[in-house]
mmCIF file of C-alpha atoms in Angstrom:
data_model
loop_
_atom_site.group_PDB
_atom_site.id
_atom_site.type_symbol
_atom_site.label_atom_id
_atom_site.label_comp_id
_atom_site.label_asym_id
_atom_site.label_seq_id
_atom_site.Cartn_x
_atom_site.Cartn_y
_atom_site.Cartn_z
ATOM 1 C CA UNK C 1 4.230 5.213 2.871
ATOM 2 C CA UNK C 2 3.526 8.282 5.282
ATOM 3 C CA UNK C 3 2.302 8.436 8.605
ATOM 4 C CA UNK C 4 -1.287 10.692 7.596
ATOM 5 C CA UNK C 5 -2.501 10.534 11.359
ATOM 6 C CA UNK C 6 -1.238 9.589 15.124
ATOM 7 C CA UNK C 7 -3.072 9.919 18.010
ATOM 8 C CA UNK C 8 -3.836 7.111 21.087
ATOM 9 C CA UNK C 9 -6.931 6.183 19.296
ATOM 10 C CA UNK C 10 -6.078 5.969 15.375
ATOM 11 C CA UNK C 11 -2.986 5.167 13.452
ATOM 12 C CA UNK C 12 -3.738 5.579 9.458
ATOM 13 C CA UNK C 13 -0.556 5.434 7.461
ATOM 14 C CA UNK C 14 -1.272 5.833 3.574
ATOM 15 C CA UNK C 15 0.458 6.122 0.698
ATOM 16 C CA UNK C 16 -0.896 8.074 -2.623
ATOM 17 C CA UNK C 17 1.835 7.793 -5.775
ATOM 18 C CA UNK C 18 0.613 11.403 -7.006
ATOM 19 C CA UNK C 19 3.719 11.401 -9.586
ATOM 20 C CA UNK C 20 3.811 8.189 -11.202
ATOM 21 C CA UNK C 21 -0.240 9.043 -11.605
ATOM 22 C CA UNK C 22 0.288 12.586 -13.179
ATOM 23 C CA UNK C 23 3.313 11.319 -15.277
ATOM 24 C CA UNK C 24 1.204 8.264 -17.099
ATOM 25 C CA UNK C 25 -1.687 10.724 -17.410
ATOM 26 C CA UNK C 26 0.279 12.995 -19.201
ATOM 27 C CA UNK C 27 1.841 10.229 -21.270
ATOM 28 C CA UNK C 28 -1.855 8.889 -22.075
ATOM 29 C CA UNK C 29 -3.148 12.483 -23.413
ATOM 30 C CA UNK C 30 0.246 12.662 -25.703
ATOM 31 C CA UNK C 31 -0.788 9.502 -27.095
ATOM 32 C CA UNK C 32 -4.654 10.553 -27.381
ATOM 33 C CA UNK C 33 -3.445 13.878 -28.943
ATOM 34 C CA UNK C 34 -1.042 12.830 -31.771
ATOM 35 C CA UNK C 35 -3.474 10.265 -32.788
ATOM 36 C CA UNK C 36 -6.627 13.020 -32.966
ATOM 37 C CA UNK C 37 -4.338 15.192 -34.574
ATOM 38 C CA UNK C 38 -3.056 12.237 -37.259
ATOM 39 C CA UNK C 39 -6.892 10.804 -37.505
ATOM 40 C CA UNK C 40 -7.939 14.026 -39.327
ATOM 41 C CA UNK C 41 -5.369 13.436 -42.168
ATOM 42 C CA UNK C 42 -5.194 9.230 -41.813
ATOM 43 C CA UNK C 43 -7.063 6.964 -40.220
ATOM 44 C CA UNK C 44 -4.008 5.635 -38.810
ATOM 45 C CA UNK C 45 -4.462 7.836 -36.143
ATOM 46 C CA UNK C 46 -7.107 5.516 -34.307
ATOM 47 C CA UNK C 47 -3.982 3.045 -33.297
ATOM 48 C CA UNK C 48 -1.969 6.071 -31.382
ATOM 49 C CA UNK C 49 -5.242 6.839 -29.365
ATOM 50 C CA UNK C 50 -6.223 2.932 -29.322
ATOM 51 C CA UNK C 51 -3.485 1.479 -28.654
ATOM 52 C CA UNK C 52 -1.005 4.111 -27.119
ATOM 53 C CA UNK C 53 -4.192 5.702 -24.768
ATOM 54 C CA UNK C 54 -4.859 1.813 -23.649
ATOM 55 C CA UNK C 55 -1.307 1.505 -22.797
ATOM 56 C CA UNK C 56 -1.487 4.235 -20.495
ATOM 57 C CA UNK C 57 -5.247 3.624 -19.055
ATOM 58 C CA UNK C 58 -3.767 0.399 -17.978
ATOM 59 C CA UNK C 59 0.066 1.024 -16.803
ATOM 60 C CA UNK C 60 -2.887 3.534 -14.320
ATOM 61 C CA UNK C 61 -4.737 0.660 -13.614
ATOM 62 C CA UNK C 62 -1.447 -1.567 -12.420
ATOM 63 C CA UNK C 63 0.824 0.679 -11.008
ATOM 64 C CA UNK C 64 -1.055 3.601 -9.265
ATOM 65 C CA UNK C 65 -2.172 2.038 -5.992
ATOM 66 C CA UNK C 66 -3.624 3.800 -3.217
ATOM 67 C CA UNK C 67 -2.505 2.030 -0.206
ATOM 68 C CA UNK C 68 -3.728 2.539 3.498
ATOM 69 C CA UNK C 69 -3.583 0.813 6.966
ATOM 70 C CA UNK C 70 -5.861 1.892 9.741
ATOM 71 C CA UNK C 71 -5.268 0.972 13.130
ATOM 72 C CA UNK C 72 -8.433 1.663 15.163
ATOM 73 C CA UNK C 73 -8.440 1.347 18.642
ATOM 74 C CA UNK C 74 -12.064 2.110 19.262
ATOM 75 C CA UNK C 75 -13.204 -0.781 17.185
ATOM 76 C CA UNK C 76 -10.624 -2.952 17.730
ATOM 77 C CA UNK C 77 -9.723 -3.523 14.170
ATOM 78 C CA UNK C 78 -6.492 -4.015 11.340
ATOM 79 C CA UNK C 79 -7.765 -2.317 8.320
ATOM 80 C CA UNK C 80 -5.987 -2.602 5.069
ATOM 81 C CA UNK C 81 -7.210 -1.354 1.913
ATOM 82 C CA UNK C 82 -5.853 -0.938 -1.514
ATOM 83 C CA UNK C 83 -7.106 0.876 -4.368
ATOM 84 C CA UNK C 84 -6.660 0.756 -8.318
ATOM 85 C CA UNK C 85 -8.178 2.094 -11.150
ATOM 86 C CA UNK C 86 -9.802 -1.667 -11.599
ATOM 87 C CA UNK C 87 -10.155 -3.021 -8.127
ATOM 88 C CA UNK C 88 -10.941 -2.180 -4.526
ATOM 89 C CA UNK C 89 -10.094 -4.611 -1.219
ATOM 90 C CA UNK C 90 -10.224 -4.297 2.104
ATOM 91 C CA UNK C 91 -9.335 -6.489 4.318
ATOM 92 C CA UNK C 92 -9.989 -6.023 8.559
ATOM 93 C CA UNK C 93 -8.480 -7.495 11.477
ATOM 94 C CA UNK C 94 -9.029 -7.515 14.808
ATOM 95 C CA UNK C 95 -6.554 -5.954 16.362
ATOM 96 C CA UNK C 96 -5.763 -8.433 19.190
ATOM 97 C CA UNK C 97 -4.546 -10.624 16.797
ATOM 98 C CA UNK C 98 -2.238 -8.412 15.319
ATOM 99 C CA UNK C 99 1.391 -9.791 16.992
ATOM 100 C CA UNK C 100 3.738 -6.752 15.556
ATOM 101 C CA UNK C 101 4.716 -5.448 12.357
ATOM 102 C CA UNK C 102 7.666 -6.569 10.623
ATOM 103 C CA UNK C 103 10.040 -5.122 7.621
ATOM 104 C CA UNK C 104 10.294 -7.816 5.024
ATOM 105 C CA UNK C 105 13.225 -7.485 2.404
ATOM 106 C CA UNK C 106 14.246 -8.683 -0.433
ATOM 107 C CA UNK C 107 16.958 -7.624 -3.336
ATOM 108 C CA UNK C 108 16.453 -6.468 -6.632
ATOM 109 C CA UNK C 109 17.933 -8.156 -9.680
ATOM 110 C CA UNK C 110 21.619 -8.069 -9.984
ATOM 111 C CA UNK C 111 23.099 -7.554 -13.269
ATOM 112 C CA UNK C 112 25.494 -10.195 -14.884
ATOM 113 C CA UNK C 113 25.598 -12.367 -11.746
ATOM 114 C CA UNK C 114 26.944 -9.824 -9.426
ATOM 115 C CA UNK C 115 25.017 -9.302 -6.552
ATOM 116 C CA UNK C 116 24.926 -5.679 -6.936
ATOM 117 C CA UNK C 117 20.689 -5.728 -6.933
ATOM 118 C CA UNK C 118 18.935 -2.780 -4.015
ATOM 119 C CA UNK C 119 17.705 -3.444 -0.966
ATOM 120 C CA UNK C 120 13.961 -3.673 -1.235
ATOM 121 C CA UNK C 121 11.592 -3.636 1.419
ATOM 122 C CA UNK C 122 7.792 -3.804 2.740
ATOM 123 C CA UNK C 123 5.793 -3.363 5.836
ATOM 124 C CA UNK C 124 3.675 -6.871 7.061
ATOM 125 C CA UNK C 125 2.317 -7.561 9.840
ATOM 126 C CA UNK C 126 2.598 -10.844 12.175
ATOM 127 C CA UNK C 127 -0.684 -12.000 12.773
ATOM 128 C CA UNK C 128 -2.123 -14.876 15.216
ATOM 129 C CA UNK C 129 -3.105 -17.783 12.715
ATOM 130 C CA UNK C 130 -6.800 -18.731 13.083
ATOM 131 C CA UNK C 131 -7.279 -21.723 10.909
ATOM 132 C CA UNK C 132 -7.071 -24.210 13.796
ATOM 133 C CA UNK C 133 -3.156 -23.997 14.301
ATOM 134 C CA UNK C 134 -1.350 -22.252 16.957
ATOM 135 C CA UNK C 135 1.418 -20.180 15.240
ATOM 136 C CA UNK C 136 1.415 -16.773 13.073
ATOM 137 C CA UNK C 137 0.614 -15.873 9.495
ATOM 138 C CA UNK C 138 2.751 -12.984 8.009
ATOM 139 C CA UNK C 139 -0.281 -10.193 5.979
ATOM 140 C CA UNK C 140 1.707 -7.966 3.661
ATOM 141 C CA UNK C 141 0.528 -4.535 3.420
ATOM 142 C CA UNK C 142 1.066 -4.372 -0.252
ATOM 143 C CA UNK C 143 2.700 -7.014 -2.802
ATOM 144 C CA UNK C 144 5.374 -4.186 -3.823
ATOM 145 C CA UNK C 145 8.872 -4.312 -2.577
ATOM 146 C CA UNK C 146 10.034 -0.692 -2.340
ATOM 147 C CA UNK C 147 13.673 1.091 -2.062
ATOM 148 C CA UNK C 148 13.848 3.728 0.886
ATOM 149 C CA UNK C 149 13.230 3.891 4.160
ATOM 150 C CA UNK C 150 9.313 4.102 4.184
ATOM 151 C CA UNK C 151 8.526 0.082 5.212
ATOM 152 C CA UNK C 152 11.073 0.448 8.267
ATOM 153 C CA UNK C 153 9.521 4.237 9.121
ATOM 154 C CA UNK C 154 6.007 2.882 8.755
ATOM 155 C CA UNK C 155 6.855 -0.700 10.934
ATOM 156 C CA UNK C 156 8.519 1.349 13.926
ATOM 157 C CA UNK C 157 5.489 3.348 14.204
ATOM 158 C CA UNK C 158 3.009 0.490 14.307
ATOM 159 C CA UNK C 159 4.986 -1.478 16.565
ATOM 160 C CA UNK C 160 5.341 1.741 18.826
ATOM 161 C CA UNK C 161 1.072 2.698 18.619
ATOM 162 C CA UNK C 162 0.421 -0.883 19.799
ATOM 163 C CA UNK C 163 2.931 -1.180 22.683
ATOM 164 C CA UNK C 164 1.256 2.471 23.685
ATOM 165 C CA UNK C 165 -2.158 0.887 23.277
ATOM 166 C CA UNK C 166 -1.336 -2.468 24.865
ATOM 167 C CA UNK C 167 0.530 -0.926 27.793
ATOM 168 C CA UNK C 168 -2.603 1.513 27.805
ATOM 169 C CA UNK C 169 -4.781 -1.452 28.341
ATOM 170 C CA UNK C 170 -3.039 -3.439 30.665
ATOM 171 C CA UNK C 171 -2.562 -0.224 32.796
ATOM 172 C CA UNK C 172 -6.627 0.285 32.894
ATOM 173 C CA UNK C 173 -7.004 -3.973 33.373
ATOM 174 C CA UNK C 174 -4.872 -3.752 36.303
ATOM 175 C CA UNK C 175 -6.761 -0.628 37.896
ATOM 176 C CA UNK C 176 -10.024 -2.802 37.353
ATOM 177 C CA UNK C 177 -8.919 -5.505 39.632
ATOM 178 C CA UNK C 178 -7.846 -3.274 43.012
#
């Protein structure tokens, strides 16, 4: 994920996978093509652009997710939203329930019992638990553990826009009192 834009007001980190997206379109069309080019000598040719197009169509549909988190502190709110070829959700916060952000990790699969598996990680964010209990519910932004440093890049960035905000806030709430 990328910081897209920073300023005292708005914090929108997003995150577009451009080349996994142009890769399965390409492998979708090769598909498509061999099996228009086979269907004019056999009808065979209907299961490359059936079956081999729907292959790629839906790897799309899974695996290219456009992912974005808007802090806004004009209206106050936690906005996450996630988009597929199939689905669209977006869920909203307010923002003074919003704790921190947090890196959560995890390893990948290690091969023949070694624990050799990568470091995985994703952004979530600590949230004030409204259901009646006092305590905190952890809101990933995405169900995808990644490699890299993009979670920890995108977490230390959040965490430093709300201690500006909050600090920006308690600065103008202590000016209102004198």
């Amino acid at each position: 994920m990328k910081i897209k834009h920073n300023t005292p007001e708005l914090l929108i980190v997003g995150e577009t996978p451009w080349f996994l997206a142009i890769m399965l379109l390409f492998f979708t069309l090769t598909f498509v093509a061999i099996g228009l080019l086979t269907l004019t000598q056999h009808w065979a040719g209907l299961i490359f652009v059936f079956v081999g197009g729907g292959m790629g169509v839906g790897a799309m549909g899974v695996f290219v997710e456009r992912l974005q988190l808007i802090l806004d502190a004009r209206a106050q709110t936690l906005t996450l939203r996630s988009r597929t070829m199939f689905r669209y959700t977006e869920r909203v916060f307010p923002l003074a329930d919003v704790i921190r952000a947090e890196t959560e990790t995890g390893r990948s699969n290690s091969r023949n019992g070694v624990n050799s598996g990568q470091t995985l990680s994703r952004p979530v964010f600590v949230i004030r638990n409204k259901s009646g209990t006092d305590g905190t519910v952890t809101k990933p932004v995405t169900a995808v553990l990644s490699s890299g440093t993009g979670a920890a890049t995108v977490t230390g960035a959040v965490n430093e826009w709300l201690k500006a905000l909050r600090d920006t806030n308690d600065l103008a709430s202590a000016t209102d009192l004198t």
